[in-house]
Amino acid sequence: MAITYFTRRAMMAVYASILALAMAGSASAESAADRAVEAAKKHSGITLNVFYEAGLQPLDPKNFTGPMWEKLTGIKINVIESPIDQMFTKTMQAHRAGSGAYDVLNVLPNQMPDLALAGALEPLDAFVDKYGYREELQLIAPVYRDNQMKVEGTIYGFPDDGDVLILYYRRDLFDDPDNKKAFKAKHGYELAPPKTWKEFSDIGQFITAKYGPKIYGAGMLRQPGNAQFLFQERFRVEGGKFFDADSMKATINSDIAVRIFNEMVAENKWMPPGVEQWGFGEAFSAFLAGDIAMTISWPPVGRWAAGYGKGTEALNWIPETTVADTIGYALPPGGRPELAAGFSLSVASGSKHKEAAYLFIQWMNSEEISLQRVQLPFALRDPFRTSHFSNEDYRSKWPNAGDYLDVLKKGAETGLLDLSLIQIDRYEEALRQGISRLWAGDDPKQILDDMAAQWDKLTERIGVDKQKRVYTDWANKPNAYPN
Amino acid sequence: MIRWDRGWRLTLRVACALMVTIVFLFPVYWLAAISIKTPNEIYSYPPVWLPAQVNLSSYMTLFRDGDAWSVWHSLVTAGVSTVFAMFIGTIAAYSIVRFRTGGDHLAIWIISQRMIPPICVAFPIFLLYVSWQIVDTYVGLILLYTAFNVPYVTWMMRGYIQEIPLELEQSAMVDGLTRWSVLWKVVMPMARAGLFATAVFTFIFAWNDFLFALILTKSEVVTYTVKVTGYFGSQSTFWSKIGAMSMLGVLPMILVVGTMQRFIVRGISLGAVKG
Amino acid sequence: MSSAISKTIDSERVFKYLLIAPAVFVILLIGLYPLIKLIVTSFQNISMFDNDLSYQGFINYERLLDDDRLWKSLLHTIIFTAIALPIELVLGYLLALLFLEKLPFKQTLVAIILLPTIISPIVAGSIWRLMLDQRFGPINQIIAWFAGGDVRLLWTVETALVWPAILIAEVWQWTPFMFLLLLAALSNVDKEQLEAAQIDGASWWMTFRRIVLPAIMPVMFIAVLIRALDLFRVFDVIWTMTQGGPGTFTETISIYAYQMAFREFEISYSSAIAFLVIFLLTVTVVWALRRVEVSR
């Protein structure tokens, strides 16, 4: 009798310890995404208002993450859309009105300081620690992680989109032996994706001369709204600085800038007529139609030109790609691509469901969910975690998807940040207007001097010291200037 | 007696009318063509004038995704506010014309509402609506459009009522009709042409509004003007949805305006009646 | 007898105020608070970061005086209105004349001509932007046919072409407005008088000045007034076509106010701008009204 009792107790102890071990094991194996789901269940039944740029972006929460989240947690996702240039305004207005209209926000990283300083964003450090998300945050590709997450040391958003402007080119034209021979003979170096802007111009003119007007050397984003990103990059790569770090005087009108302006005007001459009006739509449709040999643009071009997502409903507005098997990917001249725009996920400070909103973004931004999201055919969210770039599944989506991801990965290491200041939109507006004047034929030096004067006036208005603090914070980031 | 509705003069007029119509129609045609073009045709260079086939998939998408509801929202808000504004504005106009109520000051104050750049009052109105909790509701938009169109209706009807000879009303009153009956039985029918012309444009002003709809709607009552701007994305432009949505927005208007303008044009015979 | 008269007068008084009451009420309901807030904020210093509600004096109004960009945008607006308005008026009048008499398919044609006004101005601006595009637009194609060769006209980029482009879009969209209003007004002109004048051998100009113009003046005046006010506040069309560019070349007062109020969140300053606009327009309208009333 005593023996059985003893054995029974031993057995219980063994079972108990096995159970405990198993539970402990699963707790540590439980991912950030799972933790978020578990914690969110207690908020089941509420509705979260999620604010997205209108167009393709909202398809993610509407068709994919929203329904999935609701199934997992019982929380409904209501998507509110807005044209991208209204997003800042509507976020600020909702904040000012105290209406609690939005719970989850999409924030353009270079506008994060403005929104954070205005108090519209909820600081997230407490939540991050509470739900153990620091580790996975570290796994975001460095350039986004270190630059699009914090304002003055506090976390205000999770980088959620690997926007970077890379070079797309027609491999078939570059690999063609006749072209290679003729080019080498003319210019003395091998025909290859351009490493400098001089090479870019040489190659462009060569191709336009040989194939034009059927095929032009390149078609670029020249519309001021987009061109300002490319200018920011080119200016810094050539050695320019936006401001004098001590006096905060604008140095955007240096000789470097004048030269770049002149070069851009010269380049337009061998590009398709009307290129000054080209935005994203014109450039990518021209590339897909085979009308241009090179273009610098956002990551979706690389996927769509390869035919990824063809046949899906959401992408049925995209014209046929005629260049699916002939695309090459490379870093733009100078090797420091612009991390243009991008998005970070934030929680509105006026939200009435802050914790639930936070858990939703932790879940969306986590390793496993974000991996699925960036591979959606209609995704406009581009790879932004280190694991995305090496994912075997993604790399096999089309023949040279591996090259595509490699270039994006390099971009995520060497990329340059958009300039970020207090009231950055006003500075960018001056730049946009300057570029539009350039296409209208005004003198570059005059334009840049006016721009510098505008910038100085703005800085004075905002407060030189205040702005200097924010500028220094930005300029000290590893990817602000190519050092 | 030169008659312009006979012979070569008529032919000339018809030719001119057709040419003018084509000029005004052409961009609308282009929009309609886009709504049925394939993506290749939309982005094709040189541009395609006549789509190869009629491709209605964008229209289907709009209905399936529920985007087409925004046209309904526009219809309701514009329509109801037009009815209110027409009623309120016309009786106010009658008062101003016949009784010189408030003299010039009232009339000028009323029209001054139209001098305010909407941009500057959009945010204060938004704050007001937040406190009344009517953001993103039918009530909110209808109230707004009514308030903003009453000045237009008042001033337009003021003009049309001024054209109506006073003797007609006076003789009706001598016959024993009250002021109110005179308003409805004599003045309104005479001003029918003006009423319809004014109603059409009151509707159009509310229909076309973008700025207030943008600020005052979120997801429940998004009107078609706001919906359409959402199709202009930073990395995507849904041209055929833009075209299809615009066509959806235009077709009901064609019916409405088409039936209404018959009354405007018929005003010829009414104007000839005198004394 | 006198009590009956005074009773009629009293009930008339009540009646006339009753008639305007709903209008005044609804305008005040929506308009009063924003107007007051506008005045108040123009004396404060509210912007993106400052929520300072204390009285700041006239600093915003002083800033108006210094602001070159503001006055340039006002100039653009005035010139734009001064050009577009006569074009729309004359074209609208000619069209109304054209359609006045019997015409086959008149109703259909009139309905078609009205289509431009029914398209949202945002879409109208966008479709014209597309039609005037060098690559995707038919307009340059048509011009090339007439010119016999390739043309390179960047309508939304080149300084010489941006205002014509905007004018084309605006006139195209709103001439039908003038047209319909004038058609309604012209159809109310007394036909007997017209015929009598013709029999008497009066010239076209005499007929116009003595019979037609006085008859349509009330409506024409309002149409011109409304249109002028709307042109002054034009926004959608210019925004979609040029965003006020190149530089600030096509920036009108509304676009500038939009930049200030919506993009830069300078709430107080944009309120001051609003008052400037309201003041200028009120003065102009009152002056115009006086002149018209005097000549009647």
Tab-separated table of N, CA and C in Angstrom, chain A residues 241-251 468 471 481:
chain	number	residue	atom	x	y	z
A	241	LYS	N	25.360	69.594	-48.437
A	241	LYS	CA	24.717	69.541	-47.127
A	241	LYS	C	23.544	70.502	-47.137
A	242	PHE	N	22.484	70.131	-46.436
A	242	PHE	CA	21.294	70.978	-46.480
A	242	PHE	C	21.496	72.262	-45.693
A	243	PHE	N	22.144	72.116	-44.532
A	243	PHE	CA	22.329	73.290	-43.676
A	243	PHE	C	23.749	73.315	-43.150
A	244	ASP	N	24.159	74.516	-42.774
A	244	ASP	CA	25.403	74.620	-42.009
A	244	ASP	C	25.065	74.210	-40.582
A	245	ALA	N	25.797	73.204	-40.072
A	245	ALA	CA	25.412	72.599	-38.797
A	245	ALA	C	25.449	73.578	-37.630
A	246	ASP	N	26.281	74.618	-37.717
A	246	ASP	CA	26.387	75.548	-36.587
A	246	ASP	C	25.373	76.675	-36.682
A	247	SER	N	25.305	77.307	-37.856
A	247	SER	CA	24.464	78.502	-37.935
A	247	SER	C	23.030	78.186	-38.348
A	248	MET	N	22.806	76.950	-38.826
A	248	MET	CA	21.497	76.566	-39.348
A	248	MET	C	21.118	77.402	-40.571
A	249	LYS	N	22.105	77.931	-41.244
A	249	LYS	CA	21.787	78.635	-42.493
A	249	LYS	C	21.696	77.586	-43.600
A	250	ALA	N	20.765	77.792	-44.497
A	250	ALA	CA	20.589	76.828	-45.566
A	250	ALA	C	21.750	76.889	-46.537
A	251	THR	N	22.277	75.717	-46.898
A	251	THR	CA	23.358	75.676	-47.883
A	251	THR	C	22.910	74.882	-49.102
A	468	LYS	N	17.428	73.663	-34.902
A	468	LYS	CA	18.786	73.123	-34.898
A	468	LYS	C	18.834	71.815	-34.119
A	471	TYR	N	17.336	69.187	-36.322
A	471	TYR	CA	18.209	68.918	-37.466
A	471	TYR	C	19.432	68.122	-37.027
A	481	TYR	N	23.603	61.501	-43.819
A	481	TYR	CA	24.568	61.954	-44.815
A	481	TYR	C	25.542	60.827	-45.114
